[in-house]
PDB file of C-alpha atoms in Angstrom:
ATOM      1  CA  UNK A  42     -36.713  52.995 -20.232  1.00  0.00           C
ATOM      2  CA  UNK A  43     -33.336  53.409 -18.561  1.00  0.00           C
ATOM      3  CA  UNK A  44     -30.727  50.739 -18.995  1.00  0.00           C
ATOM      4  CA  UNK A  45     -29.513  49.225 -15.771  1.00  0.00           C
ATOM      5  CA  UNK A  46     -25.909  50.201 -15.150  1.00  0.00           C
ATOM      6  CA  UNK A  47     -23.594  47.431 -13.985  1.00  0.00           C
ATOM      7  CA  UNK A  48     -20.600  48.533 -11.973  1.00  0.00           C
ATOM      8  CA  UNK A  49     -17.121  47.334 -12.815  1.00  0.00           C
ATOM      9  CA  UNK A  50     -16.844  45.459  -9.511  1.00  0.00           C
ATOM     10  CA  UNK A  51     -20.140  43.642 -10.117  1.00  0.00           C
ATOM     11  CA  UNK A  52     -19.064  42.751 -13.663  1.00  0.00           C
ATOM     12  CA  UNK A  53     -15.731  41.342 -12.483  1.00  0.00           C
ATOM     13  CA  UNK A  54     -17.421  39.419  -9.709  1.00  0.00           C
ATOM     14  CA  UNK A  55     -19.886  37.847 -12.160  1.00  0.00           C
ATOM     15  CA  UNK A  56     -17.086  37.092 -14.623  1.00  0.00           C
ATOM     16  CA  UNK A  57     -14.999  35.331 -11.972  1.00  0.00           C
ATOM     17  CA  UNK A  58     -18.026  33.384 -10.789  1.00  0.00           C
ATOM     18  CA  UNK A  59     -18.895  32.150 -14.277  1.00  0.00           C
ATOM     19  CA  UNK A  60     -15.248  31.354 -15.027  1.00  0.00           C
ATOM     20  CA  UNK A  61     -14.956  29.212 -11.897  1.00  0.00           C
ATOM     21  CA  UNK A  62     -18.261  27.453 -12.640  1.00  0.00           C
ATOM     22  CA  UNK A  63     -17.178  26.715 -16.215  1.00  0.00           C
ATOM     23  CA  UNK A  64     -13.844  25.366 -14.963  1.00  0.00           C
ATOM     24  CA  UNK A  65     -15.546  23.121 -12.398  1.00  0.00           C
ATOM     25  CA  UNK A  66     -17.988  21.842 -15.036  1.00  0.00           C
ATOM     26  CA  UNK A  67     -15.088  21.104 -17.392  1.00  0.00           C
ATOM     27  CA  UNK A  68     -13.229  19.174 -14.695  1.00  0.00           C
ATOM     28  CA  UNK A  69     -16.275  17.003 -13.989  1.00  0.00           C
ATOM     29  CA  UNK A  70     -17.369  16.700 -17.622  1.00  0.00           C
ATOM     30  CA  UNK A  71     -14.013  15.594 -19.059  1.00  0.00           C
ATOM     31  CA  UNK A  72     -13.953  12.096 -17.446  1.00  0.00           C
ATOM     32  CA  UNK A  73     -17.517  11.545 -18.664  1.00  0.00           C
ATOM     33  CA  UNK A  74     -16.554  12.587 -22.185  1.00  0.00           C
ATOM     34  CA  UNK A  75     -13.480  10.355 -22.044  1.00  0.00           C
ATOM     35  CA  UNK A  76     -15.374   7.228 -20.927  1.00  0.00           C
ATOM     36  CA  UNK A  77     -18.066   7.802 -23.570  1.00  0.00           C
ATOM     37  CA  UNK A  78     -15.464   8.226 -26.305  1.00  0.00           C
ATOM     38  CA  UNK A  79     -13.557   5.161 -25.078  1.00  0.00           C
ATOM     39  CA  UNK A  80     -16.715   3.063 -25.337  1.00  0.00           C
ATOM     40  CA  UNK A  81     -16.608   3.591 -29.112  1.00  0.00           C
ATOM     41  CA  UNK A  82     -12.973   2.527 -29.493  1.00  0.00           C
ATOM     42  CA  UNK A  83     -12.484   0.109 -32.368  1.00  0.00           C
ATOM     43  CA  UNK A  84      -9.554  -1.803 -30.849  1.00  0.00           C
ATOM     44  CA  UNK A  85     -11.155  -2.335 -27.456  1.00  0.00           C
ATOM     45  CA  UNK A  86      -7.878  -2.340 -25.488  1.00  0.00           C
ATOM     46  CA  UNK A  87      -6.860   0.499 -23.214  1.00  0.00           C
ATOM     47  CA  UNK A  88      -3.268   0.167 -24.451  1.00  0.00           C
ATOM     48  CA  UNK A  89      -4.274   1.068 -28.009  1.00  0.00           C
ATOM     49  CA  UNK A  90      -5.713   4.455 -27.013  1.00  0.00           C
ATOM     50  CA  UNK A  91      -3.166   7.103 -27.958  1.00  0.00           C
ATOM     51  CA  UNK A  92      -3.481  10.249 -25.893  1.00  0.00           C
ATOM     52  CA  UNK A  93      -6.848  10.806 -24.290  1.00  0.00           C
ATOM     53  CA  UNK A  94      -9.190   9.582 -27.006  1.00  0.00           C
ATOM     54  CA  UNK A  95      -9.225   6.600 -29.409  1.00  0.00           C
ATOM     55  CA  UNK A  96      -8.147   7.126 -33.007  1.00  0.00           C
ATOM     56  CA  UNK A  97     -10.791   4.877 -34.588  1.00  0.00           C
ATOM     57  CA  UNK A  98     -14.411   4.556 -33.524  1.00  0.00           C
ATOM     58  CA  UNK A  99     -16.863   1.685 -33.792  1.00  0.00           C
ATOM     59  CA  UNK A 100     -20.091   0.328 -32.282  1.00  0.00           C
ATOM     60  CA  UNK A 101     -18.561  -3.119 -31.862  1.00  0.00           C
ATOM     61  CA  UNK A 102     -18.195  -2.728 -28.083  1.00  0.00           C
ATOM     62  CA  UNK A 103     -21.926  -2.192 -27.646  1.00  0.00           C
ATOM     63  CA  UNK A 104     -22.747  -5.152 -29.879  1.00  0.00           C
ATOM     64  CA  UNK A 105     -20.360  -7.408 -27.968  1.00  0.00           C
ATOM     65  CA  UNK A 106     -21.752  -6.131 -24.693  1.00  0.00           C
ATOM     66  CA  UNK A 107     -25.168  -7.646 -25.379  1.00  0.00           C
ATOM     67  CA  UNK A 108     -24.447 -10.388 -27.912  1.00  0.00           C
ATOM     68  CA  UNK A 109     -21.155 -11.905 -26.772  1.00  0.00           C
ATOM     69  CA  UNK A 110     -22.318 -13.332 -23.438  1.00  0.00           C
ATOM     70  CA  UNK A 111     -20.224 -16.486 -23.253  1.00  0.00           C
ATOM     71  CA  UNK A 112     -17.666 -15.165 -20.764  1.00  0.00           C
ATOM     72  CA  UNK A 113     -19.151 -11.780 -19.813  1.00  0.00           C
ATOM     73  CA  UNK A 114     -22.930 -12.011 -19.502  1.00  0.00           C
ATOM     74  CA  UNK A 115     -23.787  -8.313 -19.250  1.00  0.00           C
ATOM     75  CA  UNK A 116     -27.563  -8.720 -19.844  1.00  0.00           C
ATOM     76  CA  UNK A 117     -27.765 -11.152 -16.917  1.00  0.00           C
ATOM     77  CA  UNK A 118     -25.754  -8.790 -14.698  1.00  0.00           C
ATOM     78  CA  UNK A 119     -28.105  -5.994 -15.702  1.00  0.00           C
ATOM     79  CA  UNK A 120     -31.137  -8.122 -14.824  1.00  0.00           C
ATOM     80  CA  UNK A 121     -29.662  -8.947 -11.398  1.00  0.00           C
ATOM     81  CA  UNK A 122     -28.869  -5.289 -10.739  1.00  0.00           C
ATOM     82  CA  UNK A 123     -32.358  -4.197 -11.735  1.00  0.00           C
ATOM     83  CA  UNK A 124     -33.969  -6.824  -9.508  1.00  0.00           C
ATOM     84  CA  UNK A 125     -31.884  -5.849  -6.476  1.00  0.00           C
ATOM     85  CA  UNK A 126     -32.321  -2.106  -7.039  1.00  0.00           C
ATOM     86  CA  UNK A 127     -36.095  -2.221  -7.544  1.00  0.00           C
ATOM     87  CA  UNK A 128     -36.783  -4.513  -4.575  1.00  0.00           C
ATOM     88  CA  UNK A 129     -34.410  -2.578  -2.322  1.00  0.00           C
ATOM     89  CA  UNK A 130     -35.965   0.710  -3.374  1.00  0.00           C
ATOM     90  CA  UNK A 131     -39.508  -0.516  -2.737  1.00  0.00           C
ATOM     91  CA  UNK A 132     -38.844  -2.043   0.683  1.00  0.00           C
ATOM     92  CA  UNK A 133     -36.381   0.640   1.759  1.00  0.00           C
ATOM     93  CA  UNK A 134     -38.737   3.481   0.831  1.00  0.00           C
ATOM     94  CA  UNK A 135     -41.524   1.980   2.931  1.00  0.00           C
ATOM     95  CA  UNK A 136     -39.223   1.555   5.932  1.00  0.00           C
ATOM     96  CA  UNK A 137     -37.740   5.056   5.664  1.00  0.00           C
ATOM     97  CA  UNK A 138     -41.133   6.760   5.300  1.00  0.00           C
ATOM     98  CA  UNK A 139     -42.611   4.823   8.227  1.00  0.00           C
ATOM     99  CA  UNK A 140     -39.578   5.573  10.406  1.00  0.00           C
ATOM    100  CA  UNK A 141     -39.512   9.275   9.578  1.00  0.00           C
ATOM    101  CA  UNK A 142     -43.272   9.688  10.024  1.00  0.00           C
ATOM    102  CA  UNK A 143     -43.279   7.880  13.380  1.00  0.00           C
ATOM    103  CA  UNK A 144     -40.421   9.951  14.781  1.00  0.00           C
ATOM    104  CA  UNK A 145     -41.889  13.172  13.411  1.00  0.00           C
ATOM    105  CA  UNK A 146     -45.482  12.755  14.620  1.00  0.00           C
ATOM    106  CA  UNK A 147     -45.391  10.596  17.735  1.00  0.00           C
ATOM    107  CA  UNK A 148     -43.874  11.153  21.151  1.00  0.00           C
ATOM    108  CA  UNK A 149     -42.632   7.999  22.861  1.00  0.00           C
ATOM    109  CA  UNK A 150     -40.049   6.898  25.390  1.00  0.00           C
ATOM    110  CA  UNK A 151     -36.415   6.942  24.243  1.00  0.00           C
ATOM    111  CA  UNK A 152     -37.369   8.881  21.098  1.00  0.00           C
ATOM    112  CA  UNK A 153     -34.527  11.385  21.426  1.00  0.00           C
ATOM    113  CA  UNK A 154     -32.030   8.701  22.353  1.00  0.00           C
ATOM    114  CA  UNK A 155     -33.049   6.728  19.265  1.00  0.00           C
ATOM    115  CA  UNK A 156     -32.568   9.780  17.051  1.00  0.00           C
ATOM    116  CA  UNK A 157     -29.145  10.530  18.525  1.00  0.00           C
ATOM    117  CA  UNK A 158     -28.054   6.906  18.196  1.00  0.00           C
ATOM    118  CA  UNK A 159     -29.099   6.780  14.534  1.00  0.00           C
ATOM    119  CA  UNK A 160     -27.268  10.045  13.855  1.00  0.00           C
ATOM    120  CA  UNK A 161     -24.048   8.788  15.468  1.00  0.00           C
ATOM    121  CA  UNK A 162     -24.174   5.396  13.733  1.00  0.00           C
ATOM    122  CA  UNK A 163     -24.770   7.013  10.338  1.00  0.00           C
ATOM    123  CA  UNK A 164     -21.462   8.863  10.675  1.00  0.00           C
ATOM    124  CA  UNK A 165     -19.463   5.639  10.364  1.00  0.00           C
ATOM    125  CA  UNK A 166     -18.678   4.381   6.825  1.00  0.00           C
ATOM    126  CA  UNK A 167     -20.698   1.330   5.878  1.00  0.00           C
ATOM    127  CA  UNK A 168     -17.617  -0.695   4.882  1.00  0.00           C
ATOM    128  CA  UNK A 169     -16.449  -0.728   8.518  1.00  0.00           C
ATOM    129  CA  UNK A 170     -19.026  -3.405   9.272  1.00  0.00           C
ATOM    130  CA  UNK A 171     -18.443  -5.551   6.200  1.00  0.00           C
ATOM    131  CA  UNK A 172     -16.665  -8.323   8.107  1.00  0.00           C
ATOM    132  CA  UNK A 173     -19.520  -8.577  10.594  1.00  0.00           C
ATOM    133  CA  UNK A 174     -22.078  -8.479   7.762  1.00  0.00           C
ATOM    134  CA  UNK A 175     -20.272 -11.287   5.951  1.00  0.00           C
ATOM    135  CA  UNK A 176     -20.188 -13.495   9.070  1.00  0.00           C
ATOM    136  CA  UNK A 177     -23.897 -12.869   9.708  1.00  0.00           C
ATOM    137  CA  UNK A 178     -24.758 -13.788   6.123  1.00  0.00           C
ATOM    138  CA  UNK A 179     -22.650 -16.942   6.366  1.00  0.00           C
ATOM    139  CA  UNK A 180     -24.420 -18.071   9.542  1.00  0.00           C
ATOM    140  CA  UNK A 181     -27.828 -17.448   7.982  1.00  0.00           C
ATOM    141  CA  UNK A 182     -26.787 -19.224   4.757  1.00  0.00           C
ATOM    142  CA  UNK A 183     -27.393 -16.092   2.683  1.00  0.00           C
ATOM    143  CA  UNK A 184     -24.145 -16.030   0.701  1.00  0.00           C
ATOM    144  CA  UNK A 185     -24.672 -16.130  -3.065  1.00  0.00           C
ATOM    145  CA  UNK A 186     -28.264 -14.916  -2.857  1.00  0.00           C
ATOM    146  CA  UNK A 187     -29.596 -11.691  -4.307  1.00  0.00           C
ATOM    147  CA  UNK A 188     -32.082 -11.429  -1.450  1.00  0.00           C
ATOM    148  CA  UNK A 189     -29.199 -11.024   0.972  1.00  0.00           C
ATOM    149  CA  UNK A 190     -28.295  -7.762  -0.773  1.00  0.00           C
ATOM    150  CA  UNK A 191     -31.907  -6.596  -0.717  1.00  0.00           C
ATOM    151  CA  UNK A 192     -32.166  -7.397   2.980  1.00  0.00           C
ATOM    152  CA  UNK A 193     -29.062  -5.386   3.862  1.00  0.00           C
ATOM    153  CA  UNK A 194     -29.897  -2.402   1.643  1.00  0.00           C
ATOM    154  CA  UNK A 195     -33.472  -2.213   2.931  1.00  0.00           C
ATOM    155  CA  UNK A 196     -32.505  -2.759   6.577  1.00  0.00           C
ATOM    156  CA  UNK A 197     -29.941   0.048   6.451  1.00  0.00           C
ATOM    157  CA  UNK A 198     -32.260   2.494   4.696  1.00  0.00           C
ATOM    158  CA  UNK A 199     -34.074   3.847   7.815  1.00  0.00           C
ATOM    159  CA  UNK A 200     -30.759   5.168   9.150  1.00  0.00           C
ATOM    160  CA  UNK A 201     -31.055   8.014   6.655  1.00  0.00           C
ATOM    161  CA  UNK A 202     -34.483   9.184   7.767  1.00  0.00           C
ATOM    162  CA  UNK A 203     -33.558  12.785   8.708  1.00  0.00           C
ATOM    163  CA  UNK A 204     -34.497  14.452   5.402  1.00  0.00           C
ATOM    164  CA  UNK A 205     -37.842  12.650   5.373  1.00  0.00           C
ATOM    165  CA  UNK A 206     -38.496  13.599   9.011  1.00  0.00           C
ATOM    166  CA  UNK A 207     -37.764  17.212   8.180  1.00  0.00           C
ATOM    167  CA  UNK A 208     -40.348  17.071   5.408  1.00  0.00           C
ATOM    168  CA  UNK A 209     -43.032  15.606   7.692  1.00  0.00           C
ATOM    169  CA  UNK A 210     -42.228  18.305  10.262  1.00  0.00           C
ATOM    170  CA  UNK A 211     -43.287  20.947   7.730  1.00  0.00           C
ATOM    171  CA  UNK A 212     -46.831  19.550   7.428  1.00  0.00           C
ATOM    172  CA  UNK A 213     -49.103  21.608   9.658  1.00  0.00           C
ATOM    173  CA  UNK A 214     -50.566  19.935  12.756  1.00  0.00           C
ATOM    174  CA  UNK A 215     -53.883  21.670  12.003  1.00  0.00           C
ATOM    175  CA  UNK A 216     -54.540  19.189   9.193  1.00  0.00           C
ATOM    176  CA  UNK A 217     -54.028  16.230  11.511  1.00  0.00           C
ATOM    177  CA  UNK A 218     -56.124  17.741  14.284  1.00  0.00           C
ATOM    178  CA  UNK A 219     -59.010  18.348  11.885  1.00  0.00           C
ATOM    179  CA  UNK A 220     -58.820  14.757  10.640  1.00  0.00           C
ATOM    180  CA  UNK A 221     -58.838  13.345  14.161  1.00  0.00           C
ATOM    181  CA  UNK A 222     -61.827  15.517  15.104  1.00  0.00           C
ATOM    182  CA  UNK A 223     -63.651  13.927  12.169  1.00  0.00           C
ATOM    183  CA  UNK A 224     -62.870  10.503  13.648  1.00  0.00           C
ATOM    184  CA  UNK A 225     -59.924   9.445  11.445  1.00  0.00           C
ATOM    185  CA  UNK A 226     -57.621   6.804  12.907  1.00  0.00           C
ATOM    186  CA  UNK A 227     -53.832   7.063  12.812  1.00  0.00           C
ATOM    187  CA  UNK A 228     -53.707   4.623   9.904  1.00  0.00           C
ATOM    188  CA  UNK A 229     -56.266   6.619   7.907  1.00  0.00           C
ATOM    189  CA  UNK A 230     -54.495   9.908   8.674  1.00  0.00           C
ATOM    190  CA  UNK A 231     -51.276   8.424   7.350  1.00  0.00           C
ATOM    191  CA  UNK A 232     -52.712   6.850   4.183  1.00  0.00           C
ATOM    192  CA  UNK A 233     -55.354   9.430   3.241  1.00  0.00           C
ATOM    193  CA  UNK A 234     -53.660  12.679   4.304  1.00  0.00           C
ATOM    194  CA  UNK A 235     -49.936  12.281   4.845  1.00  0.00           C
ATOM    195  CA  UNK A 236     -49.007  10.147   1.843  1.00  0.00           C
ATOM    196  CA  UNK A 237     -50.731  12.388  -0.763  1.00  0.00           C
ATOM    197  CA  UNK A 238     -49.015  15.432   0.763  1.00  0.00           C
ATOM    198  CA  UNK A 239     -45.671  13.621   0.908  1.00  0.00           C
ATOM    199  CA  UNK A 240     -45.434  12.727  -2.784  1.00  0.00           C
ATOM    200  CA  UNK A 241     -42.206  14.749  -3.378  1.00  0.00           C
ATOM    201  CA  UNK A 242     -40.342  13.140  -0.481  1.00  0.00           C
ATOM    202  CA  UNK A 243     -41.598   9.670  -1.420  1.00  0.00           C
ATOM    203  CA  UNK A 244     -40.246  10.093  -4.955  1.00  0.00           C
ATOM    204  CA  UNK A 245     -36.981  11.471  -3.578  1.00  0.00           C
ATOM    205  CA  UNK A 246     -36.650   8.535  -1.185  1.00  0.00           C
ATOM    206  CA  UNK A 247     -37.460   5.936  -3.835  1.00  0.00           C
ATOM    207  CA  UNK A 248     -34.903   7.376  -6.230  1.00  0.00           C
ATOM    208  CA  UNK A 249     -32.110   7.601  -3.660  1.00  0.00           C
ATOM    209  CA  UNK A 250     -32.864   4.076  -2.443  1.00  0.00           C
ATOM    210  CA  UNK A 251     -32.714   2.887  -6.063  1.00  0.00           C
ATOM    211  CA  UNK A 252     -29.423   4.635  -6.859  1.00  0.00           C
ATOM    212  CA  UNK A 253     -27.436   3.056  -4.026  1.00  0.00           C
ATOM    213  CA  UNK A 254     -27.772  -0.650  -4.981  1.00  0.00           C
ATOM    214  CA  UNK A 255     -27.761   0.274  -8.668  1.00  0.00           C
ATOM    215  CA  UNK A 256     -24.123   1.385  -8.456  1.00  0.00           C
ATOM    216  CA  UNK A 257     -22.787  -0.317  -5.318  1.00  0.00           C
ATOM    217  CA  UNK A 258     -19.740  -2.550  -5.693  1.00  0.00           C
ATOM    218  CA  UNK A 259     -18.412  -3.486  -2.239  1.00  0.00           C
ATOM    219  CA  UNK A 260     -21.393  -5.412  -0.883  1.00  0.00           C
ATOM    220  CA  UNK A 261     -22.161  -7.455  -4.051  1.00  0.00           C
ATOM    221  CA  UNK A 262     -18.471  -8.268  -4.405  1.00  0.00           C
ATOM    222  CA  UNK A 263     -18.415  -9.504  -0.819  1.00  0.00           C
ATOM    223  CA  UNK A 264     -21.553 -11.655  -0.916  1.00  0.00           C
ATOM    224  CA  UNK A 265     -21.893 -12.871  -4.506  1.00  0.00           C
ATOM    225  CA  UNK A 266     -19.380 -15.551  -5.458  1.00  0.00           C
ATOM    226  CA  UNK A 267     -21.369 -17.103  -8.297  1.00  0.00           C
ATOM    227  CA  UNK A 268     -20.686 -15.365 -11.596  1.00  0.00           C
ATOM    228  CA  UNK A 269     -24.313 -15.778 -12.705  1.00  0.00           C
ATOM    229  CA  UNK A 270     -25.441 -13.687  -9.719  1.00  0.00           C
ATOM    230  CA  UNK A 271     -23.053 -10.781 -10.217  1.00  0.00           C
ATOM    231  CA  UNK A 272     -24.365  -7.255 -10.543  1.00  0.00           C
ATOM    232  CA  UNK A 273     -23.099  -4.906 -13.243  1.00  0.00           C
ATOM    233  CA  UNK A 274     -20.614  -3.183 -10.932  1.00  0.00           C
ATOM    234  CA  UNK A 275     -18.976  -6.500 -10.015  1.00  0.00           C
ATOM    235  CA  UNK A 276     -19.137  -7.909 -13.523  1.00  0.00           C
ATOM    236  CA  UNK A 277     -17.514  -4.915 -15.193  1.00  0.00           C
ATOM    237  CA  UNK A 278     -14.526  -5.052 -12.853  1.00  0.00           C
ATOM    238  CA  UNK A 279     -13.853  -8.618 -14.007  1.00  0.00           C
ATOM    239  CA  UNK A 280     -13.065  -7.427 -17.542  1.00  0.00           C
ATOM    240  CA  UNK A 281      -9.371  -7.249 -18.363  1.00  0.00           C
ATOM    241  CA  UNK A 282      -7.483  -4.415 -20.037  1.00  0.00           C
ATOM    242  CA  UNK A 283      -8.100  -5.766 -23.535  1.00  0.00           C
ATOM    243  CA  UNK A 284     -11.853  -5.382 -22.953  1.00  0.00           C
ATOM    244  CA  UNK A 285     -11.690  -1.759 -21.840  1.00  0.00           C
ATOM    245  CA  UNK A 286     -14.037  -0.411 -24.503  1.00  0.00           C
ATOM    246  CA  UNK A 287     -16.608  -3.011 -23.450  1.00  0.00           C
ATOM    247  CA  UNK A 288     -16.119  -1.896 -19.853  1.00  0.00           C
ATOM    248  CA  UNK A 289     -16.667   1.727 -20.923  1.00  0.00           C
ATOM    249  CA  UNK A 290     -19.758   0.774 -22.934  1.00  0.00           C
ATOM    250  CA  UNK A 291     -21.201  -1.073 -19.933  1.00  0.00           C
ATOM    251  CA  UNK A 292     -20.475   1.887 -17.664  1.00  0.00           C
ATOM    252  CA  UNK A 293     -22.164   4.284 -20.082  1.00  0.00           C
ATOM    253  CA  UNK A 294     -25.217   2.077 -20.534  1.00  0.00           C
ATOM    254  CA  UNK A 295     -25.726   1.482 -16.806  1.00  0.00           C
ATOM    255  CA  UNK A 296     -25.625   5.230 -16.168  1.00  0.00           C
ATOM    256  CA  UNK A 297     -28.313   6.103 -18.718  1.00  0.00           C
ATOM    257  CA  UNK A 298     -31.377   4.894 -16.725  1.00  0.00           C
ATOM    258  CA  UNK A 299     -30.330   6.667 -13.527  1.00  0.00           C
ATOM    259  CA  UNK A 300     -29.586   9.909 -15.402  1.00  0.00           C
ATOM    260  CA  UNK A 301     -33.005   9.770 -17.088  1.00  0.00           C
ATOM    261  CA  UNK A 302     -34.686   9.162 -13.734  1.00  0.00           C
ATOM    262  CA  UNK A 303     -32.871  12.050 -12.076  1.00  0.00           C
ATOM    263  CA  UNK A 304     -33.737  14.497 -14.838  1.00  0.00           C
ATOM    264  CA  UNK A 305     -37.369  13.388 -15.144  1.00  0.00           C
ATOM    265  CA  UNK A 306     -37.913  13.530 -11.368  1.00  0.00           C
ATOM    266  CA  UNK A 307     -35.686  16.522 -10.622  1.00  0.00           C
ATOM    267  CA  UNK A 308     -38.593  18.746  -9.568  1.00  0.00           C
ATOM    268  CA  UNK A 309     -39.577  16.221  -6.905  1.00  0.00           C
ATOM    269  CA  UNK A 310     -35.972  15.970  -5.743  1.00  0.00           C
ATOM    270  CA  UNK A 311     -35.626  19.735  -5.303  1.00  0.00           C
ATOM    271  CA  UNK A 312     -38.956  19.986  -3.486  1.00  0.00           C
ATOM    272  CA  UNK A 313     -38.204  17.024  -1.252  1.00  0.00           C
ATOM    273  CA  UNK A 314     -34.721  18.140  -0.238  1.00  0.00           C
ATOM    274  CA  UNK A 315     -35.583  21.809   0.272  1.00  0.00           C
ATOM    275  CA  UNK A 316     -38.686  21.003   2.305  1.00  0.00           C
ATOM    276  CA  UNK A 317     -36.853  18.428   4.367  1.00  0.00           C
ATOM    277  CA  UNK A 318     -33.948  20.718   5.133  1.00  0.00           C
ATOM    278  CA  UNK A 319     -35.866  23.235   7.267  1.00  0.00           C
ATOM    279  CA  UNK A 320     -38.672  23.150   9.760  1.00  0.00           C
ATOM    280  CA  UNK A 321     -41.347  25.801   9.347  1.00  0.00           C
TER     281      UNK A 321
END
């Protein structure tokens, strides 16, 4: 069997490619390594870290994170964050899937105008409307309520329906026509045929809808004034410089669940995004 000969140009090209990829990975990995190492700092203060990494390591920051809850109640912040993220993900996923399926499969008046309007509005950063959102919440007496966050996250979710619509566009019309010939209603076609076929995009949608409120800071900071209602993102920013290792420990711990979810559901994410990116 002949060995495959690699030309010098191909070898150099591959070497440059791998070198650039390794450099990019190092640039992104270093801050992660630094925050993880800082979470084990014995002193706890950012001013006591000499150079990039602490000189002495300890698990005290993680113990204080969950046991010392007098001033910084991290477990309660974590509970609030989990409640908001799960409820927002559940409601938002339903709204996004229904929106994408309706626009993909049904023809109705102003359909194209609705799609163009949603596309234009999604181009504007969400923080541009924070003042208006705050005034609306004040008038509806929804300040200092976790459900106000859930309402806003879920209501804004359908604006990002394009990937889901692209996925539904890839499902062949032949399947729907056969179901309708057999007497299936629109509701039965959606629940019995579309949803089982759309499992990858449903998982993708649920995970992305979960990740946004899980790590968001601006909206909870704007609407939650009561310390007992803070989410993790808001609570961690209240720690001073002498509690930096606790801040780092909280940041590391809050990232673990989302990393596990992404890795465990990565095959659904790849399938959902790739199928929703093109129309067959």
